[in-house]
Coordinates of C-alpha atoms and ligand atoms in Angstrom, one line a residue:
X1 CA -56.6 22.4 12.1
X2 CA -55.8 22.1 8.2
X3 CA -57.6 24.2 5.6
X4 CA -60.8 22.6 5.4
X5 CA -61.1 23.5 1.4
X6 CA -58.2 21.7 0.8
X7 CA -58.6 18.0 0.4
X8 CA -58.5 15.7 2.8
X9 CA -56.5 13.0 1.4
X10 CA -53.7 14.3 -1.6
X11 CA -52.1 11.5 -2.9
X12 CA -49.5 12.7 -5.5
X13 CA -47.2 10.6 -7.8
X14 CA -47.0 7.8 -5.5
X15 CA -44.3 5.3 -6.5
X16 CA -43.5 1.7 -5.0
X17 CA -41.6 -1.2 -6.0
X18 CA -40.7 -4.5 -4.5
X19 CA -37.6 -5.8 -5.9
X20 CA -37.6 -4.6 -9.7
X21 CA -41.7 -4.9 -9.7
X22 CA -42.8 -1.8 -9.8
X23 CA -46.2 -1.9 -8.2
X24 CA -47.3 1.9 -7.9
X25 CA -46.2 4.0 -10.8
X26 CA -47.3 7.0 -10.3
X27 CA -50.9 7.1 -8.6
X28 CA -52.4 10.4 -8.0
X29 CA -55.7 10.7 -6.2
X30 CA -57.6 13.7 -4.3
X31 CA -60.5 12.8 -1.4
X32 CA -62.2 15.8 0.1
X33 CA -63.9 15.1 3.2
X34 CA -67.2 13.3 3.1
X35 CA -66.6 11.3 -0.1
X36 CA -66.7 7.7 -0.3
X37 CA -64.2 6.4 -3.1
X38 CA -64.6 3.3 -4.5
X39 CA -61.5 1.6 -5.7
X40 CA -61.7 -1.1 -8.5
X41 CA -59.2 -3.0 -10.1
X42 CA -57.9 -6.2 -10.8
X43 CA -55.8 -8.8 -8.5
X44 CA -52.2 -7.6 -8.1
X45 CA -53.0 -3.7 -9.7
X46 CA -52.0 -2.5 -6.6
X47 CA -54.8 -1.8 -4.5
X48 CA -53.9 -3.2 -1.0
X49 CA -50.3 -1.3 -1.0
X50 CA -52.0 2.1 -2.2
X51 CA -54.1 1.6 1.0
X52 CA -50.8 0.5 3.5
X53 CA -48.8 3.6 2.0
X54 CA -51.8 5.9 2.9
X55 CA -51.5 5.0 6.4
X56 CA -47.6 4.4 6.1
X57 CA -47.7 0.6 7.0
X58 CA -45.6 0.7 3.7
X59 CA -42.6 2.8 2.8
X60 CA -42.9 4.7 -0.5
X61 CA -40.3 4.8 -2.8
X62 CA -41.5 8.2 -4.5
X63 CA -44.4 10.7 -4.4
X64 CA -46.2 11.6 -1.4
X65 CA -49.1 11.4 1.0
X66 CA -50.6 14.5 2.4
X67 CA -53.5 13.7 4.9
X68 CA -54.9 16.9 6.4
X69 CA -52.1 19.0 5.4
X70 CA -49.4 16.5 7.1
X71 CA -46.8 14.6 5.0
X72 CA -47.2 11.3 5.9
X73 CA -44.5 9.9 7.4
X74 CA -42.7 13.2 7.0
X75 CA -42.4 15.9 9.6
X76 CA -40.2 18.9 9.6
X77 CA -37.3 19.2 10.9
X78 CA -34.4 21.9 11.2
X79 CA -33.1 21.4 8.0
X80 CA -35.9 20.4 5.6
X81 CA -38.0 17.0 6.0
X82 CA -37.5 14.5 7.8
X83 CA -38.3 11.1 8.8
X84 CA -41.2 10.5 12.0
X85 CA -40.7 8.5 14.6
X86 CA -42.3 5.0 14.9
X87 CA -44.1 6.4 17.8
X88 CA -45.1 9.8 15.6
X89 CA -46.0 8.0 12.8
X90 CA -48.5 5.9 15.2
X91 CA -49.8 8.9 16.1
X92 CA -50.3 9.7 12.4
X93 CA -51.7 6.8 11.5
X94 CA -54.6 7.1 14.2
X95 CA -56.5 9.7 12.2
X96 CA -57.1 6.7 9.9
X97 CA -59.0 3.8 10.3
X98 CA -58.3 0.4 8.3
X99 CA -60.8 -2.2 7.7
X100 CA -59.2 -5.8 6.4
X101 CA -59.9 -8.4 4.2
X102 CA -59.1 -10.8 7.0
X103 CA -60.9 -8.9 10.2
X104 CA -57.6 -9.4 12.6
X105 CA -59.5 -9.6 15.4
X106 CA -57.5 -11.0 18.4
X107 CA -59.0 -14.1 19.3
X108 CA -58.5 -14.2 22.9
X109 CA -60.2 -10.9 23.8
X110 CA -63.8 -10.2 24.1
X111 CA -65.6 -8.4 21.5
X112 CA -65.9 -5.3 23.4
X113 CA -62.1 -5.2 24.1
X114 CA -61.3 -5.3 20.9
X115 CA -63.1 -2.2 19.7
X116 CA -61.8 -0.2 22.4
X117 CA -58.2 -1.4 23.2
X118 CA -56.4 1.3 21.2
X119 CA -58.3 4.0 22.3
X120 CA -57.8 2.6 26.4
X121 CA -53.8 2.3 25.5
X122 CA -53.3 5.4 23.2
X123 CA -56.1 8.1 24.8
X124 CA -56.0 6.2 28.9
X125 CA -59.8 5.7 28.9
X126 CA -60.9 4.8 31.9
X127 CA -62.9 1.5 32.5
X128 CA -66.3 3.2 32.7
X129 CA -65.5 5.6 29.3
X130 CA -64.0 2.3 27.2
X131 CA -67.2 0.7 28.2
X132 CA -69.4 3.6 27.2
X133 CA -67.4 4.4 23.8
X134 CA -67.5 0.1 23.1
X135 CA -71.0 0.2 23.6
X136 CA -71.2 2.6 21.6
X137 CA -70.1 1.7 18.7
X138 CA -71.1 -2.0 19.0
X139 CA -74.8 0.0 18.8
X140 CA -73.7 1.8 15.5
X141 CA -72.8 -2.1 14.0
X142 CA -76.1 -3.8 15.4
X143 CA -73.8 -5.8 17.8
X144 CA -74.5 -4.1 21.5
X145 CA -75.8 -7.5 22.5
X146 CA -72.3 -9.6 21.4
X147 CA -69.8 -7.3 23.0
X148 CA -68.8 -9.9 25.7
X149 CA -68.8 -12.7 23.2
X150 CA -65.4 -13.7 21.5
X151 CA -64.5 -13.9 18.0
X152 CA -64.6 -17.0 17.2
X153 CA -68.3 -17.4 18.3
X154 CA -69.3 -14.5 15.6
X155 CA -70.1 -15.8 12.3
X156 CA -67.6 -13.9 9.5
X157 CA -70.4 -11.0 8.4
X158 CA -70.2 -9.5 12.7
X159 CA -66.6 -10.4 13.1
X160 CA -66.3 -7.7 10.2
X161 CA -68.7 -5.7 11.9
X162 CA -66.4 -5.6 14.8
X163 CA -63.5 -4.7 13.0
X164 CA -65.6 -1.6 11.4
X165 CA -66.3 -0.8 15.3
X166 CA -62.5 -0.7 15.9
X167 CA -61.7 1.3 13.2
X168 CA -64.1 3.5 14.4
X169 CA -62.8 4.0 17.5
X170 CA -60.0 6.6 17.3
X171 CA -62.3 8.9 15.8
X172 CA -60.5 8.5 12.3
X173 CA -60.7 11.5 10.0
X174 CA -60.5 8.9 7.1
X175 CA -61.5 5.0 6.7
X176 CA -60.0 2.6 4.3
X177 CA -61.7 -0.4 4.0
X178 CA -59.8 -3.1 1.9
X179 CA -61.6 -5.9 0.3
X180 CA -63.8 -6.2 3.3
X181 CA -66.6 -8.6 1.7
X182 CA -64.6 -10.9 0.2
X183 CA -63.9 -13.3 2.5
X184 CA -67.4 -13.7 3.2
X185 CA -69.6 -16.3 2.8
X186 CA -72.2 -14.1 0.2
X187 CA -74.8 -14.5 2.7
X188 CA -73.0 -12.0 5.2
X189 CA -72.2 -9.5 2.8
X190 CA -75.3 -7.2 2.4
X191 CA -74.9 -6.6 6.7
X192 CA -71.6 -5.1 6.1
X193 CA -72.3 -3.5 3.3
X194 CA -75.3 -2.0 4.5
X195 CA -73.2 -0.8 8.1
X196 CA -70.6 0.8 5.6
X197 CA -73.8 2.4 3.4
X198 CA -74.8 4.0 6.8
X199 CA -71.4 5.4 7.4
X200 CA -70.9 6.9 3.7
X201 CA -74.5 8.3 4.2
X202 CA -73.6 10.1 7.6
X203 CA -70.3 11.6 5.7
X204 CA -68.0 9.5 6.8
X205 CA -64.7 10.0 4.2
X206 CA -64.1 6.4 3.2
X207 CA -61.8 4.5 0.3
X208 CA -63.2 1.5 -0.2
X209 CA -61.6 -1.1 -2.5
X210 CA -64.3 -3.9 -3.2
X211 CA -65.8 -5.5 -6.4
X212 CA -68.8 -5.6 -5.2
X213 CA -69.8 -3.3 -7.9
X214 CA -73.7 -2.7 -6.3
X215 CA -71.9 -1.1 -3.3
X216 CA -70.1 1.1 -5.7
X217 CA -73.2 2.2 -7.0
X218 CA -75.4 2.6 -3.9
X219 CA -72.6 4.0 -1.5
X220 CA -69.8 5.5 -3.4
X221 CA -69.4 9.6 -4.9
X222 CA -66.9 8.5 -7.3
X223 CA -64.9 5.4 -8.7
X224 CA -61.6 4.8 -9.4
X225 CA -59.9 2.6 -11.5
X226 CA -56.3 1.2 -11.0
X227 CA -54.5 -1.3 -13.6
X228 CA -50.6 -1.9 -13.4
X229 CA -50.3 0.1 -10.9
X230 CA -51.6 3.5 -12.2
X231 CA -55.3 5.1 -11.9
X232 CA -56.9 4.7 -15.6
X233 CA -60.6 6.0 -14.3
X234 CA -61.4 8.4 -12.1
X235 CA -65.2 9.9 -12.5
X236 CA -68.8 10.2 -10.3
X237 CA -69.4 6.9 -9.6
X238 CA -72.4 6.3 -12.0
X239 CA -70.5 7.6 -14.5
X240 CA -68.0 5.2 -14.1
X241 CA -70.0 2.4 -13.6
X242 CA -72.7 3.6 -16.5
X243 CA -70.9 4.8 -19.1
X244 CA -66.7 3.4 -18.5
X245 CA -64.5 5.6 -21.0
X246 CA -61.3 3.2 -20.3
X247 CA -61.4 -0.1 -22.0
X248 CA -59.5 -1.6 -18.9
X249 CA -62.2 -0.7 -16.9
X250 CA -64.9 -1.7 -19.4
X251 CA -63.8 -4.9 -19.2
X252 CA -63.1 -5.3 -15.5
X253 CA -66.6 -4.5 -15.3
X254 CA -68.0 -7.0 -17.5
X255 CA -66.3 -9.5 -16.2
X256 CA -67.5 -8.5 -12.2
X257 CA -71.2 -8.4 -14.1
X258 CA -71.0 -11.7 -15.1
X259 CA -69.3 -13.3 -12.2
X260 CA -65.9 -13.6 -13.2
X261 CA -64.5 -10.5 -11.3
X262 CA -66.0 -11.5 -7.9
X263 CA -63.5 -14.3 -7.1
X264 CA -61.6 -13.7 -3.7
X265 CA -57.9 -12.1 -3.6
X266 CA -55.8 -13.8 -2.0
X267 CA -54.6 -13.3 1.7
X268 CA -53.7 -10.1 3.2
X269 CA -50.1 -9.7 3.5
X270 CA -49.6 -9.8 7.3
Ligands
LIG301 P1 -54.0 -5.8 -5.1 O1 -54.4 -5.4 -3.7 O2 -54.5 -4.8 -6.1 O3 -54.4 -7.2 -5.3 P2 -51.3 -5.6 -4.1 O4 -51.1 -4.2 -3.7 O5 -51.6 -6.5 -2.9 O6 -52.4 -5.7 -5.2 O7 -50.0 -6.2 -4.8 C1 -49.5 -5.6 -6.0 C2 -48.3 -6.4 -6.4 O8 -47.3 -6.2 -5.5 C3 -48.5 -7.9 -6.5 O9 -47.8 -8.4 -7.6 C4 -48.0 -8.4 -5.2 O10 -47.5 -9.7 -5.4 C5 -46.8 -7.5 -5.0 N1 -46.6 -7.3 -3.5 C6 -47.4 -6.8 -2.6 N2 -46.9 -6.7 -1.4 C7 -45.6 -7.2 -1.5 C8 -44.5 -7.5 -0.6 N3 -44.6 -7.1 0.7 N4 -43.4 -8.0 -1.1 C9 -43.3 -8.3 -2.4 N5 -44.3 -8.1 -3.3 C10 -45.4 -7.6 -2.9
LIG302 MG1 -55.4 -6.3 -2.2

């Protein structure tokens, strides 16, 4: 097991570009286990491919990821680093836990299946223990009574719910939950949020990027701020939220307070 004084999550100088963008230009970020980091920042900052090169569904062009003491997509070999395997970085990838915009649920599966296919494929549950570990967690979301139901006959609000169940159910060390109110009629929002509260509370370590900035408050330790693809803010969440020192921020925030900030991102890439 890695040094449990250490933090969790070291993100350190992480660099990406597509084409001659530059889209990460230098991020550096710490989590220690049981935090809950909110991520702020405006459309295109950078947000979503911070979160994919955590859990290596992007390449990064510089820096690195350290997630309990492993390199991400890094392992060592005979003569110095070298790259994983697809199936090794799978493996790595499984002690996180990613919660869309766009839930990706698979359509023609049942609820229940869903939440525990990875764990059946990856781990070889057994019918009886997939059952028990869906059940579960469909308890821990409020949604025990939908797990034979399909997707499509969940309104938005418990299709996220579901997602948060599959994400769960590797046992991740840390979730990363990106954007996952905003495609959300406002009415379904406060059930997620409240299910991701409950999580935070029971020291869960969580990066969540969202603007809903009353989340931020109620459910995150600290805030962080990204602009152009660099962290401006990085404080205790009230702090943050209170008392802004960067003017980027400042103003992001004034915009979310009076409605201007809230609009939905566009799509996920796929
Ligand atoms: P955010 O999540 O903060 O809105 P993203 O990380 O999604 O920002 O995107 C940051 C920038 O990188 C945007 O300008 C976006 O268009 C660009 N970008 C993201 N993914 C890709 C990609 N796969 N190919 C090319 N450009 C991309
Ligand atoms: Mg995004």
């Amino acid at each position: 097991m890695s040094d449990p004084t250490l933090p969790l999550l070291q993100i350190r100088d992480l660099r990406k570009r597509y084409g001659t963008t530059d889209v990460l230009r230098g991020i550096s970020l710490d989590v220690h286990r049981g935090e809950t980091v909110a991520v702020l920042g405006a459309s295109g900052s950078g947000k979503s491919t911070m979160l994919r090169c955590v859990n290596h569904l992007e390449r990064p062009d510089g820096g690195s990821v350290t997630l309990g003491g492993e390199l991400v997509g890094f392992g060592q070999g005979r003569r110095g680093p070298r790259m994983l395997t697809e199936s090794e970085i799978a493996r790595q990838r499984s002690r996180t836990g990613m919660v869309f915009q766009h839930f990706n649920l698979f359509p023609h599966w049942t609820v229940l299946r869903n939440v525990v296919e990875a764990p059946v494929r990856v781990r070889g549950l057994d019918r009886t223990r997939a059952h028990e570990l869906g059940m579960r967690l469909l308890t821990t979301v409020g949604l025990a009574d939908r797990a034979s139901s399909y997707p499509k006959q969940l309104s938005g609000g418990q299709q996220q719910r579901v997602s948060i169940a599959r994400a769960l159910a590797m046992d991740p060390e840390l979730l990363l939950f990106d954007e996952p109110t905003s495609a959300l009629d406002p009415a379904n929002v406060g059930e997620v949020t409240s299910v991701m509260k409950r999580l935070a509370d029971e020291g869960s370590t969580m990066i969540v990027v969202t603007h809903e900035i009353g989340f931020a408050r109620a459910a995150a330790s600290r805030v962080v701020m990204i602009a152009d693809g660099l962290v401006v803010e990085d404080g205790p969440a009230d702090r943050v939220l209170d008392a802004p020192r960067n003017p980027i921020t400042r103003a992001f925030l004034e915009n979310t307070r009076y409605g201007a900030g809230t609009a939905t991102e566009p799509a996920d890439q796929p």
